[in-house]
Amino acid sequence: MRNYWSLLPAVLVVVGLILLYAVPTIINPQWTSSIMALFRTAPLPADATDAETRRAAGVLGPQQIRSRRMLAITLVLGTVALIGFNISLNREAVGCYKAARAFGADDGPDTKDPCYEMIYGSFLNDGTNDPSEPKGQPVEYYQVVKGKHPKYLKWIQNAPKYDEAQLLVGVRGKCSGDLTVQQLDDRIKVFVDSDVPCPPDSNISLLAIELKKPLGDRKIVTVGDKPMTEINPDLDSWFTVLKKLATGG
């Protein structure tokens, strides 16, 4: 999987340099101005005025103090945004990876950009095709959407309509065209309409099923009426991501 944390060392260097200037400047802009004046190399003219002498010594006026403090605050806000952007990229990529793996994807080349290549909405199949094989192949996992919708759906390509996804079924990409869903009175049956098992794959095609009636107590089963396994993958919360960042977990 593409690791956006690899950018973090460079980000931390930039953040450290900004904060080294910005924090003291917010507290007292005169401090940083006086320190920088120590490195002044141009000689002061013998007939320098009081204003030039004060400026060479780094003495700031009220307007300069306000403007430098505002600049320092802007730099701090930019630093926070930079860190947040890096964390956000990782949160989304890891969330899509976790969802794809939960639905049965293997590690492979598609993991480099999981939100674009590893898991995506079904392109051609809505699950309503009539089965042609007498038995079919099993499907293992499903996700029921109850109230709070999984956030990873916002980031995958060809995502199902966010407010219409009630039941999600994932199948390996090579078998996406054969995925079949039968909504019966006492159960919902999901299977791959094929006479051979679905081969391992590093990407998952996700089918969002709009239920004809509420799920109720109907079971979700596959070939041989074997119960499928319910999963509930989603993006980690910001707090969890920050905790992992702080602890190295």
XYZ file of N, CA and C in Angstrom:
747
model
N 0.840 -1.186 0.000
C 0.000 0.000 0.000
C 0.879 1.243 0.000
N 0.481 2.245 -0.753
C 1.243 3.483 -0.784
C 1.261 4.087 0.618
N 2.462 4.373 1.110
C 2.629 4.821 2.481
C 2.883 6.322 2.521
N 1.845 7.083 2.834
C 2.004 8.520 2.910
C 2.778 8.947 4.151
N 2.955 8.018 5.110
C 3.773 8.356 6.282
C 5.225 8.588 5.873
N 5.627 8.110 4.681
C 7.000 8.333 4.236
C 7.283 9.826 4.060
N 6.230 10.628 3.909
C 6.411 12.073 3.806
C 6.606 12.721 5.168
N 6.320 11.973 6.230
C 6.280 12.571 7.556
C 7.622 13.133 8.017
N 8.776 12.461 7.795
C 10.035 13.073 8.236
C 10.262 14.468 7.650
N 9.996 14.620 6.348
C 10.149 15.940 5.729
C 9.151 16.931 6.314
N 7.925 16.448 6.555
C 6.909 17.315 7.144
C 7.345 17.772 8.540
N 7.900 16.844 9.327
C 8.315 17.185 10.690
C 9.464 18.187 10.697
N 10.385 18.067 9.736
C 11.479 19.039 9.642
C 10.910 20.431 9.367
N 10.004 20.521 8.400
C 9.379 21.803 8.077
C 8.618 22.341 9.280
N 7.854 21.461 9.932
C 7.080 21.871 11.103
C 8.003 22.380 12.212
N 9.103 21.656 12.450
C 10.029 22.062 13.499
C 10.625 23.435 13.244
N 11.029 23.691 11.998
C 11.622 24.988 11.662
C 10.598 26.115 11.798
N 9.365 25.830 11.381
C 8.315 26.853 11.489
C 8.033 27.170 12.952
N 7.867 26.120 13.760
C 7.529 26.335 15.166
C 8.666 27.003 15.922
N 9.908 26.717 15.514
C 11.062 27.338 16.168
C 11.000 28.863 16.039
N 10.442 29.318 14.923
C 10.268 30.757 14.740
C 8.914 31.237 15.258
N 7.861 30.476 14.956
C 6.506 30.975 15.171
C 6.120 31.058 16.641
N 6.453 30.047 17.440
C 6.005 30.044 18.837
C 6.593 31.209 19.634
N 7.938 31.407 19.594
C 8.465 32.586 20.311
C 7.905 33.901 19.777
N 7.648 33.960 18.455
C 7.137 35.196 17.870
C 5.724 35.488 18.347
N 4.917 34.452 18.503
C 3.557 34.660 19.016
C 3.614 35.173 20.451
N 4.507 34.598 21.243
C 4.628 35.019 22.647
C 5.157 36.456 22.742
N 6.265 36.721 22.033
C 6.856 38.063 22.056
C 7.658 38.270 20.776
N 7.111 38.953 19.792
C 7.820 39.145 18.524
C 9.190 39.815 18.685
N 9.345 40.567 19.757
C 10.619 41.262 19.957
C 11.779 40.281 20.153
N 11.484 39.100 20.748
C 12.542 38.113 20.988
C 13.197 37.698 19.675
N 12.387 37.233 18.748
C 12.952 36.736 17.484
C 13.583 37.862 16.677
N 13.015 39.061 16.752
C 13.599 40.178 16.034
C 14.984 40.513 16.589
N 15.127 40.490 17.918
C 16.420 40.791 18.535
C 17.446 39.715 18.219
N 17.012 38.449 18.204
C 17.939 37.354 17.895
C 18.430 37.461 16.459
N 17.508 37.730 15.525
C 17.919 37.855 14.120
C 18.819 39.067 13.898
N 18.653 40.100 14.729
C 19.511 41.287 14.593
C 20.950 40.968 14.961
N 21.170 39.923 15.764
C 22.527 39.534 16.136
C 23.332 39.048 14.930
N 22.636 38.592 13.906
C 23.313 38.055 12.732
C 23.459 39.120 11.627
N 23.145 40.358 11.958
C 23.272 41.437 10.972
C 24.753 41.692 10.697
N 25.129 41.708 9.408
C 26.535 41.853 9.031
C 26.862 43.222 8.453
N 25.863 43.942 7.965
C 26.110 45.270 7.379
C 26.467 46.258 8.484
N 27.561 46.987 8.338
C 27.950 47.952 9.375
C 26.960 49.112 9.469
N 26.804 49.634 10.666
C 25.902 50.760 10.884
C 26.653 52.054 10.571
N 26.093 52.924 9.728
C 26.779 54.184 9.409
C 27.051 55.007 10.661
N 28.142 55.773 10.611
C 28.515 56.579 11.783
C 27.480 57.650 12.079
N 26.818 58.136 11.035
C 25.823 59.191 11.224
C 24.392 58.632 11.229
N 24.241 57.375 11.658
C 22.915 56.743 11.667
C 21.965 57.479 12.594
N 20.728 57.577 12.171
C 19.704 58.209 12.987
C 19.238 57.259 14.079
N 18.475 57.799 15.019
C 17.935 56.947 16.102
C 17.048 55.843 15.530
N 16.271 56.149 14.492
C 15.376 55.154 13.893
C 16.183 54.036 13.255
N 17.284 54.389 12.564
C 18.128 53.372 11.934
C 18.823 52.517 12.985
N 19.247 53.138 14.070
C 19.895 52.393 15.151
C 18.929 51.402 15.787
N 17.714 51.836 16.030
C 16.699 50.945 16.614
C 16.370 49.801 15.652
N 16.255 50.137 14.366
C 15.946 49.103 13.377
C 17.074 48.082 13.287
N 18.338 48.549 13.341
C 19.479 47.637 13.291
C 19.529 46.738 14.521
N 19.053 47.245 15.636
C 19.029 46.450 16.870
C 17.827 45.524 16.945
N 16.973 45.614 15.943
C 15.802 44.739 15.916
C 14.645 45.220 16.750
N 14.654 46.472 17.136
C 13.568 47.006 17.948
C 12.344 47.232 17.058
N 11.216 46.700 17.473
C 9.989 46.760 16.675
C 9.029 47.796 17.218
N 8.297 48.385 16.302
C 7.224 49.285 16.683
C 5.929 48.516 16.886
N 4.888 49.161 17.410
C 3.605 48.474 17.669
C 3.021 47.792 16.429
N 3.060 48.491 15.270
C 2.509 47.906 14.051
C 3.308 46.687 13.604
N 4.625 46.750 13.728
C 5.473 45.616 13.358
C 5.235 44.422 14.274
N 5.028 44.694 15.550
C 4.748 43.606 16.498
C 3.460 42.896 16.125
N 2.427 43.662 15.796
C 1.143 43.053 15.409
C 1.284 42.240 14.127
N 1.964 42.788 13.125
C 2.073 42.092 11.843
C 2.900 40.810 11.969
N 3.967 40.848 12.753
C 4.788 39.639 12.917
C 4.050 38.571 13.715
N 3.274 38.999 14.681
C 2.493 38.022 15.454
C 1.432 37.365 14.562
N 0.794 38.174 13.712
C -0.206 37.617 12.786
C 0.445 36.649 11.803
N 1.644 36.984 11.319
C 2.357 36.076 10.415
C 2.678 34.759 11.114
N 3.129 34.839 12.367
C 3.461 33.623 13.111
C 2.226 32.746 13.334
N 1.105 33.370 13.640
C -0.136 32.605 13.826
C -0.535 31.931 12.520
N -0.391 32.645 11.396
C -0.695 32.059 10.090
C 0.193 30.856 9.808
N 1.471 30.957 10.149
C 2.396 29.839 9.942
C 2.007 28.627 10.783
N 1.593 28.857 12.015
C 1.171 27.749 12.874
C -0.069 27.071 12.308
N -1.038 27.882 11.854
C -2.251 27.300 11.257
C -1.907 26.501 10.007
N -0.975 27.011 9.193
C -0.536 26.268 8.017
C 0.134 24.962 8.388
N 0.887 24.971 9.487
C 1.544 23.753 9.961
C 0.520 22.705 10.373
N -0.488 23.152 11.116
C -1.554 22.227 11.521
C -2.260 21.645 10.299
N -2.520 22.483 9.284
C -3.173 22.007 8.064
C -2.292 21.002 7.328
N -0.986 21.234 7.309
C -0.066 20.329 6.634
C -0.054 18.954 7.302
N -0.001 18.956 8.632
C -0.040 17.681 9.368
C -1.383 16.993 9.148
N -2.464 17.767 9.220
C -3.793 17.188 9.031
C -3.971 16.580 7.655
N -3.432 17.231 6.632
C -3.527 16.711 5.266
C -2.808 15.377 5.149
N -1.625 15.269 5.743
C -0.865 14.018 5.693
C -1.597 12.896 6.419
N -2.153 13.213 7.583
C -2.905 12.207 8.342
C -4.152 11.782 7.570
N -4.819 12.747 6.921
C -6.033 12.445 6.174
C -5.760 11.476 5.031
N -4.664 11.699 4.284
C -4.316 10.798 3.194
C -4.125 9.377 3.697
N -3.431 9.231 4.803
C -3.183 7.903 5.345
C -4.453 7.269 5.886
N -5.284 8.076 6.515
C -6.540 7.561 7.075
C -7.420 6.976 5.975
N -7.503 7.671 4.848
C -8.323 7.190 3.750
C -7.725 5.940 3.107
N -6.417 5.965 2.845
C -5.777 4.826 2.192
C -5.859 3.578 3.062
N -5.591 3.725 4.343
C -5.642 2.573 5.252
C -7.071 2.065 5.390
N -8.049 2.982 5.429
C -9.451 2.565 5.547
C -9.911 1.760 4.348
N -9.555 2.197 3.136
C -9.928 1.446 1.933
C -9.223 0.094 1.896
N -7.968 0.077 2.324
C -7.221 -1.189 2.371
C -7.894 -2.165 3.338
N -8.252 -1.689 4.526
C -8.902 -2.553 5.516
C -10.229 -3.097 4.987
N -10.994 -2.252 4.302
C -12.283 -2.693 3.763
C -12.081 -3.772 2.703
N -11.130 -3.547 1.789
C -10.876 -4.525 0.730
C -10.416 -5.858 1.312
N -9.519 -5.803 2.286
C -9.035 -7.035 2.919
C -10.167 -7.756 3.650
N -11.039 -6.989 4.290
C -12.149 -7.599 5.021
C -13.085 -8.337 4.079
N -13.235 -7.844 2.857
C -14.095 -8.504 1.883
C -13.381 -9.629 1.130
N -12.094 -9.859 1.421
C -11.416 -11.027 0.861
C -10.317 -10.761 -0.142
N -9.920 -9.496 -0.334
C -8.841 -9.203 -1.282
C -7.499 -9.650 -0.717
N -6.616 -10.078 -1.602
C -5.252 -10.430 -1.205
C -4.338 -9.233 -1.430
N -3.181 -9.261 -0.780
C -2.175 -8.239 -1.052
C -1.609 -8.446 -2.453
N -1.385 -7.345 -3.142
C -0.871 -7.428 -4.508
C -0.625 -6.043 -5.050
N -0.460 -5.909 -6.362
C -0.148 -4.596 -6.949
C -1.235 -3.557 -6.728
N -2.472 -3.981 -6.562
C -3.565 -3.020 -6.377
C -3.504 -2.312 -5.040
N -2.733 -2.827 -4.090
C -2.676 -2.213 -2.765
C -1.929 -0.884 -2.770
N -1.248 -0.552 -3.885
C -0.524 0.720 -3.933
C -1.479 1.898 -3.824
N -2.645 1.796 -4.441
C -3.670 2.841 -4.347
C -4.994 2.174 -4.008
N -5.186 1.779 -2.744
C -6.347 0.960 -2.401
C -7.686 1.618 -2.680
N -7.793 2.935 -2.511
C -9.078 3.585 -2.722
C -9.460 3.662 -4.199
N -8.484 3.469 -5.081
C -8.778 3.557 -6.515
C -8.754 2.187 -7.191
N -7.843 1.315 -6.762
C -7.654 0.051 -7.476
C -8.078 -1.174 -6.672
N -8.004 -1.113 -5.350
C -8.189 -2.321 -4.552
C -9.650 -2.604 -4.232
N -10.450 -1.564 -4.130
C -11.888 -1.750 -3.876
C -12.652 -0.671 -4.634
N -13.708 -1.087 -5.324
C -14.455 -0.153 -6.161
C -15.878 -0.663 -6.324
N -16.777 0.234 -6.667
C -18.157 -0.153 -6.893
C -18.311 -0.968 -8.163
N -19.279 -1.880 -8.175
C -19.518 -2.731 -9.335
C -19.861 -1.876 -10.560
N -19.209 -2.168 -11.687
C -19.396 -1.356 -12.890
C -20.549 -1.851 -13.762
N -20.694 -3.170 -13.942
C -21.628 -3.690 -14.936
C -22.733 -4.556 -14.358
N -22.594 -4.982 -13.138
C -23.518 -5.975 -12.597
C -24.289 -5.403 -11.418
N -25.616 -5.609 -11.427
C -26.429 -5.174 -10.290
C -26.924 -6.348 -9.453
N -26.483 -7.571 -9.801
C -26.818 -8.757 -9.014
C -28.135 -9.403 -9.361
N -28.864 -8.872 -10.331
C -30.205 -9.401 -10.624
C -30.214 -10.409 -11.768
N -29.044 -10.783 -12.284
C -29.020 -11.716 -13.415
C -29.540 -13.093 -13.008
N -30.177 -13.781 -13.949
C -30.702 -15.117 -13.679
C -29.558 -16.131 -13.668
N -29.487 -16.968 -12.645
C -28.387 -17.944 -12.569
C -28.488 -19.002 -13.662
N -27.318 -19.431 -14.132
C -27.259 -20.467 -15.162
C -26.636 -21.761 -14.649
N -25.911 -21.679 -13.536
C -25.287 -22.866 -12.957
C -26.181 -23.437 -11.872
N -26.272 -24.760 -11.779
C -27.166 -25.375 -10.798
C -26.740 -25.136 -9.350
N -25.461 -24.912 -9.115
C -24.992 -24.767 -7.739
C -24.381 -23.395 -7.489
N -23.372 -23.028 -8.240
C -22.705 -21.747 -8.040
C -21.588 -21.839 -7.014
N -20.904 -20.732 -6.801
C -19.776 -20.665 -5.876
C -20.109 -19.717 -4.722
N -19.629 -20.038 -3.527
C -20.014 -19.237 -2.353
C -19.359 -17.856 -2.315
N -20.029 -16.964 -1.631
C -19.513 -15.637 -1.294
C -19.458 -15.566 0.226
N -18.375 -15.027 0.760
C -18.148 -15.139 2.205
C -18.677 -13.978 3.043
N -18.543 -12.744 2.566
C -18.727 -11.610 3.468
C -19.778 -10.626 2.966
N -20.429 -9.980 3.920
C -21.371 -8.907 3.613
C -21.299 -7.860 4.714
N -21.821 -6.685 4.397
C -21.896 -5.603 5.377
C -23.273 -4.976 5.310
N -23.950 -4.917 6.442
C -25.245 -4.260 6.528
C -25.025 -2.814 6.949
N -25.623 -1.899 6.207
C -25.481 -0.480 6.518
C -26.642 -0.069 7.404
N -26.308 0.276 8.640
C -27.336 0.660 9.615
C -27.070 2.075 10.086
N -27.858 3.006 9.646
C -27.717 4.386 10.107
C -26.437 5.029 9.593
N -25.352 4.866 10.324
C -24.083 5.494 9.968
C -23.439 4.754 8.805
N -23.261 5.429 7.696
C -22.689 4.803 6.510
C -21.163 4.723 6.619
N -20.563 3.646 6.122
C -19.104 3.528 6.151
C -18.453 4.678 5.374
N -17.475 5.316 5.985
C -16.838 6.477 5.352
C -15.974 6.092 4.161
N -15.512 4.842 4.100
C -14.654 4.472 2.977
C -15.406 4.541 1.649
N -16.744 4.493 1.702
C -17.530 4.575 0.469
C -17.350 5.924 -0.237
N -16.962 6.954 0.520
C -16.786 8.273 -0.083
C -15.528 8.352 -0.943
N -14.613 7.391 -0.766
C -13.303 7.536 -1.386
C -13.036 6.551 -2.511
N -13.854 5.518 -2.670
C -13.581 4.521 -3.701
C -14.162 4.972 -5.038
N -13.591 4.484 -6.115
C -14.095 4.857 -7.434
C -15.409 4.126 -7.732
N -16.263 4.784 -8.490
C -17.585 4.257 -8.839
C -18.361 3.815 -7.600
N -18.253 4.608 -6.556
C -18.900 4.242 -5.287
C -20.416 4.216 -5.451
N -21.087 3.311 -4.747
C -22.554 3.329 -4.758
C -23.063 4.622 -4.137
N -24.275 5.001 -4.500
C -24.845 6.208 -3.927
C -24.836 6.094 -2.408
N -24.263 7.116 -1.784
C -23.964 7.025 -0.355
C -25.219 6.808 0.492
N -26.339 7.389 0.090
C -27.543 7.300 0.910
C -28.462 6.155 0.498
N -28.034 5.333 -0.467
C -28.880 4.231 -0.920
C -28.288 2.859 -0.613
N -27.068 2.813 -0.117
C -26.429 1.529 0.171
C -27.010 0.939 1.456
N -27.744 -0.160 1.331
C -28.336 -0.814 2.493
C -27.630 -2.120 2.830
N -27.189 -2.817 1.805
C -26.482 -4.081 1.985
C -25.327 -4.104 0.992
N -24.128 -4.344 1.492
C -22.932 -4.356 0.653
C -22.365 -5.764 0.583
N -22.069 -6.207 -0.629
C -21.466 -7.525 -0.843
C -20.225 -7.326 -1.703
N -19.111 -7.893 -1.279
C -17.882 -7.781 -2.039
C -17.472 -9.116 -2.622
N -17.008 -9.082 -3.852
C -16.548 -10.302 -4.513
C -15.259 -9.969 -5.265
N -14.373 -10.932 -5.369
C -13.118 -10.687 -6.085
C -13.396 -10.213 -7.503
N -12.553 -9.258 -7.951
C -12.815 -8.555 -9.194
C -13.062 -9.441 -10.397
N -12.352 -10.564 -10.494
C -12.498 -11.449 -11.656
C -13.872 -12.098 -11.718
N -14.601 -12.094 -10.607
C -15.916 -12.753 -10.560
C -17.070 -11.759 -10.450
N -16.770 -10.472 -10.579
C -17.803 -9.469 -10.327
C -18.988 -9.590 -11.273
N -18.754 -9.991 -12.512
C -19.846 -10.088 -13.473
C -20.804 -11.220 -13.207
N -20.378 -12.211 -12.391
C -21.218 -13.380 -12.118
C -21.890 -13.329 -10.752
N -21.687 -12.246 -10.009
C -22.305 -12.158 -8.684
C -23.825 -12.075 -8.820
N -24.516 -12.930 -8.082
C -25.976 -13.016 -8.161
C -26.572 -12.877 -6.765
N -27.643 -12.094 -6.662
C -28.325 -11.868 -5.388
C -29.801 -12.175 -5.573
N -30.301 -13.084 -4.766
C -31.724 -13.444 -4.809
C -32.385 -12.996 -3.505
N -33.340 -12.084 -3.613
C -34.052 -11.602 -2.436
C -35.334 -12.424 -2.259
N -35.283 -13.384 -1.370
C -36.409 -14.276 -1.111
C -37.159 -13.823 0.136
N -38.343 -14.434 0.372
C -39.165 -14.018 1.505
C -38.511 -14.329 2.847
N -37.760 -15.433 2.909
C -37.195 -15.852 4.188
C -35.679 -15.674 4.284
N -35.030 -15.293 3.190
C -33.583 -15.140 3.212
C -33.127 -14.366 1.976
N -31.912 -13.913 2.037
C -31.256 -13.313 0.875
C -30.082 -14.210 0.525
N -30.062 -14.688 -0.700
C -29.033 -15.637 -1.123
C -28.062 -14.943 -2.076
N -26.774 -15.056 -1.765
C -25.722 -14.410 -2.549
C -24.715 -15.470 -2.986
N -24.425 -15.499 -4.288
C -23.458 -16.484 -4.778
C -22.881 -16.013 -6.112
N -21.817 -16.679 -6.516
C -21.202 -16.410 -7.818
C -21.704 -17.469 -8.789
N -22.344 -17.037 -9.850
C -22.933 -17.960 -10.821
C -21.838 -18.505 -11.745
N -21.075 -19.462 -11.226
C -19.968 -20.045 -11.978
C -19.762 -21.480 -11.517
N -19.179 -22.298 -12.406
C -18.926 -23.693 -12.037
C -17.513 -23.912 -11.488
N -16.724 -22.830 -11.414
C -15.370 -22.933 -10.854
C -15.199 -21.878 -9.757
N -14.405 -22.184 -8.740
C -14.189 -21.208 -7.657
C -13.550 -19.919 -8.166
N -13.862 -18.839 -7.497
C -13.292 -17.548 -7.869
C -11.813 -17.526 -7.478
N -10.912 -17.227 -8.421
C -9.482 -17.241 -8.110
C -9.099 -16.091 -7.183
N -8.000 -16.236 -6.440
C -7.531 -15.131 -5.581
C -7.288 -13.873 -6.399
N -7.511 -12.736 -5.784
C -7.354 -11.466 -6.485
C -7.011 -10.387 -5.464
N -6.353 -9.332 -5.921
C -5.981 -8.241 -5.023
C -6.937 -7.066 -5.113
N -8.095 -7.276 -5.762
C -9.093 -6.210 -5.776
C -10.482 -6.789 -5.564
N -11.356 -5.944 -5.069
C -12.722 -6.332 -4.718
C -13.712 -5.428 -5.441
N -14.710 -6.047 -6.053
C -15.823 -5.307 -6.630
C -16.960 -5.312 -5.613
N -17.423 -4.122 -5.274
C -18.411 -3.972 -4.204
C -19.784 -3.689 -4.798
N -20.731 -4.549 -4.475
C -22.094 -4.388 -4.968
C -22.988 -3.881 -3.842
N -23.635 -2.758 -4.074
C -24.602 -2.219 -3.109
C -25.993 -2.706 -3.493
N -26.650 -3.382 -2.583
C -27.963 -3.972 -2.845
C -29.040 -3.127 -2.180
N -29.971 -2.646 -2.985
C -31.115 -1.918 -2.434
C -32.213 -2.932 -2.144
N -32.518 -3.115 -0.885
C -33.468 -4.146 -0.477
C -34.883 -3.795 -0.912
N -35.600 -4.809 -1.418
C -36.979 -4.598 -1.843
C -37.897 -4.422 -0.640
N -37.517 -5.004 0.472
C -38.235 -4.810 1.732
C -37.214 -4.883 2.859
N -37.542 -4.370 4.048
C -36.571 -4.373 5.144
C -36.003 -5.765 5.400
N -34.734 -5.778 5.807
C -34.064 -7.053 6.038
C -34.761 -7.870 7.109
N -35.181 -7.217 8.167
C -35.882 -7.922 9.247
C -35.053 -9.056 9.817
N -35.694 -10.213 9.983
C -34.979 -11.367 10.535
C -34.522 -12.333 9.443
N -34.555 -11.879 8.195
C -34.088 -12.738 7.110
C -32.581 -12.970 7.228
N -32.161 -14.190 6.983
C -30.742 -14.518 7.009
C -30.116 -14.209 5.664
N -28.839 -13.937 5.678
C -28.083 -13.714 4.448
C -27.183 -14.925 4.268
N -27.443 -15.683 3.209
C -26.786 -16.977 3.033
C -26.137 -17.045 1.652
N -25.337 -18.088 1.460
C -24.714 -18.325 0.169
C -25.010 -19.748 -0.270
N -24.156 -20.348 -1.073
C -24.390 -21.687 -1.609
C -24.647 -22.683 -0.464
N -25.668 -23.529 -0.648
C -26.008 -24.508 0.373
C -26.663 -23.888 1.583
N -27.186 -22.672 1.429
C -27.805 -21.922 2.530
C -26.868 -21.759 3.724
N -25.571 -21.724 3.440
C -24.592 -21.490 4.495
C -24.583 -20.009 4.856
N -24.686 -19.677 6.139
C -24.691 -18.254 6.528
C -23.391 -17.554 6.136
N -23.528 -16.342 5.627
C -22.355 -15.526 5.318
C -21.880 -14.823 6.590
N -20.673 -14.298 6.539
C -20.076 -13.630 7.697
C -20.258 -12.125 7.573
N -20.831 -11.515 8.596
C -21.018 -10.063 8.583
C -19.731 -9.373 9.039
N -19.328 -8.338 8.313
C -18.157 -7.552 8.672
C -18.571 -6.090 8.787
N -17.724 -5.286 9.373
C -18.055 -3.869 9.543
C -16.814 -2.991 9.428
N -16.101 -3.044 8.284
C -14.895 -2.232 8.131
C -15.233 -0.760 7.939
N -14.335 0.115 8.383
C -14.504 1.542 8.163
C -13.169 2.247 8.397
N -13.128 3.540 8.137
C -11.929 4.324 8.385
C -11.714 4.465 9.883
N -10.452 4.446 10.299
C -10.138 4.754 11.691
C -10.525 6.195 11.982
N -10.900 6.449 13.240
C -11.192 7.821 13.636
C -9.906 8.639 13.665
N -10.059 9.965 13.643
C -8.888 10.837 13.728
C -8.124 10.576 15.023
N -8.856 10.338 16.117
C -8.206 10.083 17.404
C -7.343 8.826 17.325
N -7.868 7.776 16.685
C -7.112 6.528 16.553
C -5.857 6.732 15.720
N -5.982 7.481 14.623
C -4.826 7.749 13.759
C -3.762 8.539 14.519
N -4.189 9.560 15.260
C -3.234 10.360 16.027
C -2.576 9.519 17.119
N -3.341 8.622 17.731
C -2.780 7.747 18.762
C -1.716 6.830 18.160
N -2.010 6.246 16.980
C -1.034 5.385 16.320
C 0.219 6.169 15.948
N -0.002 7.425 15.504
C 1.129 8.263 15.132
C 2.009 8.558 16.350
N 1.354 8.836 17.483
C 2.105 9.183 18.691
C 2.808 7.989 19.306
N 2.200 6.803 19.195
C 2.756 5.613 19.846
C 3.538 4.716 18.893
N 3.436 5.020 17.592
C 4.106 4.161 16.619
C 3.367 2.872 16.357
N 2.085 2.806 16.777
C 1.303 1.590 16.593
C 0.690 1.482 15.227
